Coordinates of C-alpha atoms in Angstrom, one line a residue:
M1 CA -34.1 50.5 -143.0
L2 CA -37.7 50.6 -141.7
F3 CA -38.6 53.2 -139.0
P4 CA -39.4 50.7 -136.3
T5 CA -36.1 49.3 -136.1
V6 CA -32.8 49.7 -133.8
D7 CA -31.0 50.3 -137.3
F8 CA -33.0 53.5 -138.0
A9 CA -33.0 54.6 -134.3
V10 CA -29.3 54.4 -134.5
F11 CA -29.1 56.1 -137.8
F12 CA -31.8 58.9 -136.8
L13 CA -29.6 59.5 -133.3
V14 CA -26.6 60.2 -135.5
V15 CA -28.6 62.3 -138.0
F16 CA -30.2 64.5 -135.5
T17 CA -26.9 65.0 -133.6
G18 CA -25.1 66.1 -136.9
S19 CA -28.4 68.3 -138.0
W20 CA -28.4 70.0 -134.7
L21 CA -24.6 70.9 -134.8
L22 CA -24.7 71.9 -138.4
R23 CA -28.0 73.8 -138.8
P24 CA -26.4 77.4 -137.9
Y25 CA -24.1 76.4 -141.5
K26 CA -26.7 76.2 -143.8
I27 CA -24.7 74.8 -146.7
A28 CA -22.9 72.3 -144.6
W29 CA -26.4 71.3 -143.1
R30 CA -27.6 70.7 -146.7
W31 CA -24.5 68.4 -147.9
F32 CA -25.1 66.4 -144.3
I33 CA -28.6 65.7 -144.9
L34 CA -27.9 64.7 -148.5
A35 CA -25.4 62.3 -147.7
S36 CA -27.5 60.9 -144.8
S37 CA -30.5 60.4 -147.4
C38 CA -28.2 58.6 -149.7
V39 CA -27.1 56.2 -146.6
F40 CA -30.8 55.5 -145.6
Y41 CA -31.7 54.8 -149.3
G42 CA -28.8 52.8 -150.4
W43 CA -29.5 50.8 -147.0
W44 CA -31.8 48.7 -149.3
D45 CA -29.9 48.7 -152.3
W46 CA -26.8 50.9 -153.3
N47 CA -27.4 50.2 -157.1
Y48 CA -30.7 52.4 -156.9
L49 CA -29.1 55.4 -155.6
M50 CA -28.0 55.9 -159.5
L51 CA -31.4 55.9 -160.4
L52 CA -32.5 58.4 -157.7
F53 CA -29.2 60.8 -158.8
L54 CA -30.3 60.2 -162.2
S55 CA -33.8 61.5 -161.7
I56 CA -32.3 64.4 -159.6
G57 CA -29.9 65.3 -162.8
I58 CA -32.6 64.9 -165.2
N59 CA -35.3 67.0 -163.5
W60 CA -33.1 69.7 -162.1
F61 CA -31.6 70.4 -165.9
L62 CA -35.0 70.3 -167.4
G63 CA -36.4 72.3 -164.7
L64 CA -33.7 75.1 -165.6
A65 CA -34.1 74.7 -169.2
V66 CA -38.0 75.3 -168.6
F67 CA -37.1 78.2 -166.2
R68 CA -35.0 80.1 -169.1
S69 CA -37.4 79.4 -171.9
L70 CA -40.1 81.5 -170.0
T71 CA -40.6 85.1 -170.9
P72 CA -38.8 87.7 -168.7
E73 CA -42.4 88.1 -167.0
G74 CA -42.6 84.6 -166.4
E75 CA -45.2 83.8 -168.9
R76 CA -45.1 80.4 -171.0
T77 CA -43.6 79.9 -174.2
D78 CA -43.9 77.3 -176.8
A79 CA -40.5 75.9 -176.0
S80 CA -41.2 76.0 -172.1
R81 CA -44.3 73.9 -173.0
W82 CA -42.4 71.3 -175.0
I83 CA -39.9 71.2 -172.3
V84 CA -42.3 70.3 -169.7
R85 CA -43.7 67.8 -172.1
I86 CA -40.4 66.0 -172.4
A87 CA -39.8 66.0 -168.6
V88 CA -43.3 64.3 -167.8
V89 CA -42.6 61.7 -170.7
V90 CA -39.2 60.9 -169.4
N91 CA -40.2 60.5 -165.9
L92 CA -43.2 58.6 -166.7
G93 CA -41.0 56.5 -169.0
I94 CA -38.7 55.8 -166.2
L95 CA -41.4 54.9 -163.9
G96 CA -43.3 52.9 -166.5
Y97 CA -40.0 50.8 -167.2
F98 CA -39.4 49.8 -163.5
K99 CA -43.2 49.4 -162.6
Y100 CA -45.1 48.7 -165.5
F101 CA -43.2 46.8 -168.0
D102 CA -43.8 43.3 -167.1
F103 CA -47.3 43.9 -166.3
F104 CA -48.3 45.3 -169.8
V105 CA -46.3 42.9 -171.8
S106 CA -47.8 40.0 -170.0
T107 CA -51.4 41.6 -170.1
I108 CA -50.7 41.9 -174.3
A109 CA -49.2 38.3 -174.6
D110 CA -52.3 37.0 -172.6
K111 CA -54.7 38.6 -174.8
M112 CA -52.9 37.3 -178.0
R113 CA -52.9 33.8 -176.6
S114 CA -56.6 34.1 -176.1
I115 CA -57.3 34.6 -179.7
G116 CA -54.7 31.6 -180.5
I117 CA -51.5 33.6 -181.2
S118 CA -48.6 32.1 -179.4
V119 CA -46.1 34.6 -178.1
D120 CA -43.0 34.5 -176.0
A121 CA -43.1 37.6 -173.9
P122 CA -40.0 38.9 -172.7
I123 CA -40.8 39.2 -168.9
L124 CA -37.7 41.1 -167.3
N125 CA -38.7 40.3 -163.4
I126 CA -37.8 43.9 -162.7
I127 CA -37.3 44.8 -159.1
L128 CA -39.3 48.0 -158.3
P129 CA -37.1 50.6 -156.6
I130 CA -38.4 51.8 -153.1
G131 CA -40.2 55.0 -153.3
I132 CA -39.7 55.3 -157.2
S133 CA -43.7 56.7 -157.5
F134 CA -43.2 58.9 -154.7
F135 CA -40.0 60.9 -155.9
T136 CA -41.3 60.7 -159.8
F137 CA -44.4 62.6 -158.8
Q138 CA -42.4 65.1 -156.7
A139 CA -40.2 65.7 -159.7
I140 CA -43.0 66.0 -162.2
S141 CA -44.8 68.8 -160.0
Y142 CA -41.2 70.7 -159.5
V143 CA -40.8 71.0 -163.6
I144 CA -44.5 71.7 -163.8
D145 CA -44.5 74.4 -161.3
I146 CA -41.8 75.9 -163.1
G147 CA -43.3 76.0 -166.4
R148 CA -46.4 77.6 -164.8
G149 CA -44.4 80.6 -163.8
Q150 CA -44.6 79.7 -160.0
W151 CA -40.9 80.1 -159.2
R152 CA -38.8 83.3 -159.4
K153 CA -35.5 81.3 -160.0
P154 CA -35.0 77.6 -159.9
L155 CA -33.4 75.9 -157.0
T156 CA -29.7 74.8 -157.0
L157 CA -28.6 71.6 -157.6
L158 CA -27.9 71.1 -154.0
D159 CA -31.2 72.4 -152.9
F160 CA -33.1 70.2 -155.4
A161 CA -31.1 67.0 -154.4
V162 CA -31.9 67.9 -150.8
Y163 CA -35.7 68.2 -151.5
L164 CA -36.0 65.0 -153.6
S165 CA -33.7 62.6 -151.7
F166 CA -34.8 64.0 -148.1
F167 CA -35.2 60.5 -146.3
A168 CA -38.0 61.3 -144.2
H169 CA -40.4 61.3 -147.3
L170 CA -38.3 59.6 -149.9
V171 CA -39.8 55.9 -149.8
A172 CA -43.3 56.6 -148.9
G173 CA -44.2 60.2 -148.8
P174 CA -45.9 62.4 -147.9
I175 CA -45.7 63.8 -151.7
V176 CA -44.0 67.1 -150.5
R177 CA -44.0 69.9 -153.0
A178 CA -40.7 71.9 -153.8
S179 CA -42.4 75.2 -152.9
E180 CA -43.6 73.4 -149.4
F181 CA -40.1 72.3 -148.8
A182 CA -37.2 74.5 -150.3
P183 CA -38.3 77.7 -148.6
Q184 CA -37.8 76.0 -145.4
L185 CA -34.0 75.4 -146.0
D186 CA -33.2 78.9 -145.9
E187 CA -35.5 79.4 -142.7
L188 CA -34.0 76.7 -140.3
P189 CA -34.9 77.7 -136.8
D190 CA -32.8 78.2 -134.0
P191 CA -30.7 75.1 -133.3
R192 CA -31.5 75.6 -129.7
Y193 CA -35.3 75.4 -130.2
V194 CA -36.6 71.7 -131.3
R195 CA -40.4 71.0 -131.7
S196 CA -39.8 68.0 -129.7
A197 CA -43.3 67.8 -128.0
E198 CA -45.1 67.6 -131.4
A199 CA -42.6 65.9 -133.0
F200 CA -42.3 63.0 -130.2
M201 CA -46.0 62.8 -130.0
L202 CA -46.4 62.2 -133.7
I203 CA -43.6 59.4 -133.6
F204 CA -45.0 57.4 -130.7
R205 CA -48.5 57.9 -132.4
G206 CA -47.2 56.5 -135.5
M207 CA -45.2 53.7 -133.9
F208 CA -48.4 52.7 -132.0
K209 CA -50.4 52.5 -134.9
K210 CA -47.8 50.6 -137.1
V211 CA -46.7 48.1 -134.4
V212 CA -49.5 47.6 -132.5
I213 CA -52.7 48.3 -134.1
S214 CA -51.8 47.4 -137.7
S215 CA -49.7 44.4 -136.9
F216 CA -52.1 43.0 -134.7
L217 CA -55.0 43.0 -137.2
A218 CA -52.7 41.7 -140.1
V219 CA -51.6 38.7 -137.9
Q220 CA -54.9 38.2 -136.3
I221 CA -57.1 38.0 -139.1
V222 CA -56.2 39.9 -142.4
D223 CA -53.4 37.8 -143.5
P224 CA -55.1 34.5 -142.7
V225 CA -58.3 35.3 -144.4
F226 CA -56.9 36.7 -147.7
A227 CA -54.5 34.1 -148.1
N228 CA -57.5 31.3 -147.8
P229 CA -60.6 32.9 -147.9
N230 CA -62.4 29.6 -148.9
A231 CA -61.6 28.1 -145.2
Y232 CA -63.6 31.1 -143.5
G233 CA -67.5 31.8 -143.2
P234 CA -69.0 35.0 -143.6
M235 CA -68.3 36.5 -140.0
A236 CA -64.7 36.0 -140.3
V237 CA -64.4 37.6 -143.9
L238 CA -66.7 40.3 -143.1
W239 CA -64.5 41.4 -140.0
A240 CA -61.3 40.6 -141.9
I241 CA -62.3 43.4 -144.8
Y242 CA -63.0 45.7 -141.9
A243 CA -59.6 45.0 -140.2
Y244 CA -57.7 45.6 -143.4
A245 CA -59.5 49.0 -143.6
I246 CA -58.2 49.6 -140.1
Q247 CA -54.8 47.9 -140.9
I248 CA -53.8 50.3 -144.0
Y249 CA -55.0 53.4 -142.3
A250 CA -53.0 52.6 -139.3
D251 CA -50.1 51.4 -141.4
F252 CA -49.9 54.2 -143.7
S253 CA -50.8 57.1 -141.3
G254 CA -48.6 55.7 -138.9
Y255 CA -45.7 55.8 -141.3
T256 CA -46.9 59.6 -142.2
D257 CA -47.0 60.5 -138.5
I258 CA -43.4 59.2 -138.2
A259 CA -42.3 60.9 -141.3
I260 CA -43.5 64.2 -140.0
G261 CA -42.1 63.8 -136.7
V262 CA -38.7 62.9 -137.8
A263 CA -38.9 65.9 -140.1
L264 CA -39.6 68.2 -137.5
L265 CA -36.8 67.3 -135.4
L266 CA -34.5 68.2 -138.3
G267 CA -36.3 71.7 -138.6
I268 CA -38.5 70.6 -141.5
R269 CA -42.5 70.5 -141.6
F270 CA -44.5 68.4 -144.2
P271 CA -47.9 69.0 -144.9
Q272 CA -50.6 66.9 -143.3
N273 CA -51.5 63.6 -145.0
F274 CA -54.4 62.3 -143.3
D275 CA -57.3 64.0 -141.5
S276 CA -59.8 61.2 -140.0
P277 CA -60.8 59.8 -143.4
Y278 CA -63.1 57.1 -141.9
I279 CA -65.4 60.0 -140.5
A280 CA -66.2 60.8 -144.1
L281 CA -70.0 61.3 -145.2
S282 CA -69.2 61.3 -148.9
L283 CA -66.5 60.0 -151.1
Q284 CA -65.3 63.4 -152.0
D285 CA -64.9 64.3 -148.5
F286 CA -63.2 60.8 -147.9
W287 CA -60.6 61.9 -150.5
S288 CA -60.1 65.2 -148.9
R289 CA -59.0 63.4 -145.7
W290 CA -57.2 60.2 -147.0
H291 CA -53.5 60.5 -148.6
M292 CA -54.3 64.3 -149.0
T293 CA -50.7 65.0 -150.6
L294 CA -51.7 62.6 -153.2
S295 CA -55.0 63.9 -153.6
R296 CA -53.8 67.5 -154.3
W297 CA -51.2 65.9 -156.7
L298 CA -54.0 64.2 -158.6
R299 CA -56.1 67.3 -158.7
D300 CA -53.5 69.9 -159.7
Y301 CA -51.5 67.9 -162.2
L302 CA -54.1 65.6 -163.9
Y303 CA -57.5 66.5 -163.1
I304 CA -57.5 70.2 -163.6
P305 CA -55.3 70.0 -166.9
L306 CA -57.6 67.3 -167.8
G307 CA -60.6 70.2 -167.8
G308 CA -61.7 69.5 -164.3
N309 CA -65.3 70.6 -164.1
R310 CA -65.1 73.3 -166.7
G311 CA -66.6 71.5 -169.2
S312 CA -70.0 69.5 -169.7
K313 CA -71.2 67.1 -167.1
A314 CA -70.2 64.3 -169.2
M315 CA -66.3 65.8 -169.6
T316 CA -66.4 66.3 -165.4
Y317 CA -67.5 62.4 -164.9
R318 CA -64.9 61.4 -167.3
N319 CA -62.2 63.1 -166.0
L320 CA -63.2 62.3 -162.4
F321 CA -63.2 58.2 -163.5
L322 CA -60.1 58.6 -165.5
V323 CA -58.1 60.5 -162.6
M324 CA -59.1 57.7 -160.1
I325 CA -58.1 54.7 -162.7
I326 CA -54.6 56.6 -163.0
G327 CA -54.6 56.8 -159.2
G328 CA -55.2 53.1 -159.1
L329 CA -52.6 52.4 -161.3
W330 CA -50.2 54.6 -159.5
H331 CA -50.3 52.4 -156.7
G332 CA -49.3 49.3 -158.6
A333 CA -49.0 47.2 -162.0
N334 CA -52.1 45.0 -161.4
W335 CA -55.7 44.9 -162.4
T336 CA -56.8 45.1 -158.9
F337 CA -55.6 48.4 -158.6
V338 CA -57.5 49.3 -162.0
V339 CA -60.5 47.9 -160.2
W340 CA -59.9 49.9 -156.9
G341 CA -59.6 53.0 -158.7
A342 CA -62.9 52.2 -161.0
I343 CA -64.9 51.6 -157.8
H344 CA -63.9 55.2 -156.6
G345 CA -64.2 56.9 -159.7
S346 CA -67.5 55.3 -160.4
Y347 CA -69.0 56.3 -157.0
L348 CA -67.7 59.6 -157.3
V349 CA -69.3 60.2 -160.4
A350 CA -72.5 58.4 -158.9
E351 CA -72.2 61.2 -156.1
R352 CA -72.3 64.1 -158.4
I353 CA -75.4 62.9 -160.1
V354 CA -77.4 62.1 -157.1
K355 CA -76.3 65.2 -155.6
A356 CA -77.4 67.0 -158.5
K357 CA -80.9 65.3 -158.8
W358 CA -81.6 65.6 -155.1
K359 CA -80.7 69.3 -154.9
G360 CA -83.3 71.0 -152.8
H361 CA -85.2 67.7 -151.7
E362 CA -85.4 66.4 -148.4
L363 CA -85.9 62.9 -147.4
G364 CA -88.1 63.8 -144.3
L365 CA -85.7 61.9 -141.7
P366 CA -83.6 63.1 -138.7
P367 CA -80.4 64.8 -140.1
L368 CA -78.6 62.5 -137.7
L369 CA -80.0 59.4 -139.4
V370 CA -79.0 60.8 -142.7
K371 CA -75.8 61.2 -141.7
A372 CA -75.4 58.0 -140.1
M373 CA -76.7 56.2 -143.5
Q374 CA -74.4 58.3 -145.4
W375 CA -71.5 57.4 -143.1
F376 CA -72.4 53.7 -143.4
L377 CA -72.5 53.7 -147.0
V378 CA -69.7 55.6 -147.5
F379 CA -67.4 53.4 -145.1
N380 CA -68.8 50.3 -146.9
V381 CA -68.0 51.5 -150.5
V382 CA -64.5 52.1 -149.2
C383 CA -64.0 48.9 -147.7
L384 CA -65.2 47.2 -150.4
A385 CA -62.7 48.7 -152.6
W386 CA -59.9 48.1 -150.2
V387 CA -60.6 44.1 -150.8
F388 CA -59.4 44.5 -154.4
F389 CA -56.5 46.7 -153.2
R390 CA -55.7 44.0 -150.5
A391 CA -55.8 41.1 -153.1
T392 CA -53.2 39.7 -155.1
S393 CA -55.7 38.9 -158.2
V394 CA -58.9 40.2 -159.2
D395 CA -60.2 36.5 -159.0
E396 CA -59.0 36.1 -155.4
A397 CA -60.8 39.3 -154.5
F398 CA -64.2 37.9 -156.0
T399 CA -63.5 34.8 -154.0
L400 CA -63.4 36.4 -150.9
L401 CA -66.0 38.5 -151.5
G402 CA -68.3 35.5 -152.3
R403 CA -67.6 34.3 -149.2
L404 CA -69.6 36.8 -147.6
F405 CA -72.6 34.7 -148.9
A406 CA -71.0 31.1 -147.9
S407 CA -73.1 28.9 -145.5
S408 CA -70.4 27.7 -143.6
G409 CA -66.8 28.2 -142.5
S410 CA -64.6 28.9 -140.1
A411 CA -65.0 32.1 -137.6
A412 CA -61.4 31.8 -136.3
G413 CA -59.4 35.0 -135.8
V414 CA -62.8 36.7 -134.8
S415 CA -62.6 37.7 -130.8
L416 CA -64.0 40.3 -128.8
L417 CA -60.3 41.7 -128.7
L418 CA -60.4 42.1 -132.3
V419 CA -63.9 43.7 -132.4
F420 CA -62.8 46.1 -129.9
V421 CA -59.7 47.2 -131.6
I422 CA -61.5 47.6 -135.1
V423 CA -64.3 49.5 -133.5
A424 CA -62.2 51.6 -131.0
S425 CA -60.0 52.7 -134.1
I426 CA -63.1 54.0 -135.9
A427 CA -64.5 55.5 -133.0
S428 CA -60.8 57.3 -132.1
Q429 CA -61.3 59.5 -135.2
F430 CA -64.7 61.0 -134.2
V431 CA -62.4 62.5 -131.5
P432 CA -62.3 66.5 -131.8
Q433 CA -58.9 67.5 -132.4
R434 CA -58.9 69.7 -129.5
F435 CA -58.2 66.9 -127.1
P436 CA -55.0 65.7 -128.7
Q437 CA -54.0 69.2 -129.1
K438 CA -54.6 70.1 -125.3
A439 CA -52.1 67.0 -124.7
E440 CA -49.6 68.5 -126.9
V441 CA -49.8 71.9 -125.3
W442 CA -49.3 70.0 -121.8
F443 CA -46.8 67.8 -122.8
A444 CA -44.9 70.8 -124.4
T445 CA -44.5 72.2 -120.7
W446 CA -42.3 69.1 -119.7
A447 CA -38.7 69.2 -119.5
P448 CA -36.9 68.1 -122.6
A449 CA -35.4 65.2 -120.4
L450 CA -38.7 64.1 -119.4
Q451 CA -40.1 64.3 -122.9
I452 CA -37.4 62.1 -124.1
A453 CA -37.8 59.7 -121.1
A454 CA -41.5 59.5 -121.9
L455 CA -41.0 58.8 -125.3
A456 CA -38.4 56.0 -124.6
G457 CA -41.0 54.5 -122.2
G458 CA -43.7 54.9 -124.5
L459 CA -42.0 52.9 -127.1
V460 CA -40.8 49.9 -125.1
L461 CA -44.5 49.6 -124.3
V462 CA -45.2 49.8 -127.9
D463 CA -42.6 47.0 -128.6
A464 CA -44.0 44.9 -125.9
L465 CA -47.5 45.4 -127.2
G466 CA -46.7 44.6 -130.6
P467 CA -46.1 40.9 -132.3
E468 CA -42.6 39.7 -132.6
G469 CA -41.3 41.0 -136.1
I470 CA -42.3 43.7 -138.0
A471 CA -43.6 43.6 -141.6
P472 CA -42.4 46.6 -143.9
F473 CA -44.9 49.6 -144.4
I474 CA -47.8 48.3 -147.1
Y475 CA -47.1 51.8 -149.3
F476 CA -43.1 50.6 -149.4
Q477 CA -44.3 48.6 -152.4
F478 CA -45.7 51.8 -154.4

């Protein structure tokens, strides 16, 4: 059930109505939202509901066990540490089976064949359950936070089930922590008050990004060029790379906008997940703006436990690189994601080295020119990494990059409209936040009926501008 579909519109109309009526009755509201989330997730395959229920049950039980093994003052014990480790291993084991089993088996088999050992690899062709990477990370964070003594009491089974299964963030984030979500269950606002203006603007913006921008770029140039790079020349390949950078941003941030808007209409606020990432002047700044909830997760539950920047410079560089490699693998079981993570990790390390070496030195250039050079370099490094993220194999990525130096090839797909969409999409991220905020304040003065009419009209316009047929969101595959 995709957001930009009639199926979801009907589903959410029913959910919103039920939520609005039941919000004064907190327990009934929880059960209703849990049931709605089960319908939403089961729409793809009811069989995987059992996996979701298993994750809920295991992690709630382990979280309770961790809490009971802490000291009365909330301090860690050897028992609590071991239970947390068991929880992490169990969660990663389930994720690893569904997401990485075939990848690792085939990789080992290929290596053995390369040295002359014939093996019959047991490839299972396991279907990846939608959203497993997201709800697994959320479950791990909950158990670890309890182990760190950050909870006065664990969640009830019902509250934890609502948290982990909540349909607005279930399949592609944001990665919401229990400490951000659970308190809102007991602080549901007056049912007569709905943050409609903010929610409607987020939903419209997300739909426009996905249906119009992302879909146009995919159909116009990205999909054709990546499918057959040898047919295209340098100009088409370069614009296809830039187009994919915009496509994946519009697709994923569009999904996030819709998810945040939908949750707001139900009285739940999610954390921000994007903050104009393509205005970044460093890769570190980029990661503070791109998929912010994943960045925070990797920092708090991987980078800092590895030692962060507390050790030597060499250890800090190792930690940075390792975290980005793992972050790449989290996205998918393919060497392309490892290379993507390696590019980001290497550049983050290089940034630190250069920053330390050049600290206190001036280039003697105008500050604006220096910023422009920094932006150009960071943006193109990010775009280079996106090639591996999009490609189906490392060889395919290098083939496409090689076409940047070809002497001939088609420039089909490159048009003034395409260039305008890409340039305008980048430029829009430099617009100060106060302008959309002012628009939201003005929109909030409209009567609810007018807001609904405006949203409906906007969605009709989006449907008219978008291509026929909508592809699933890119991050659904993760």
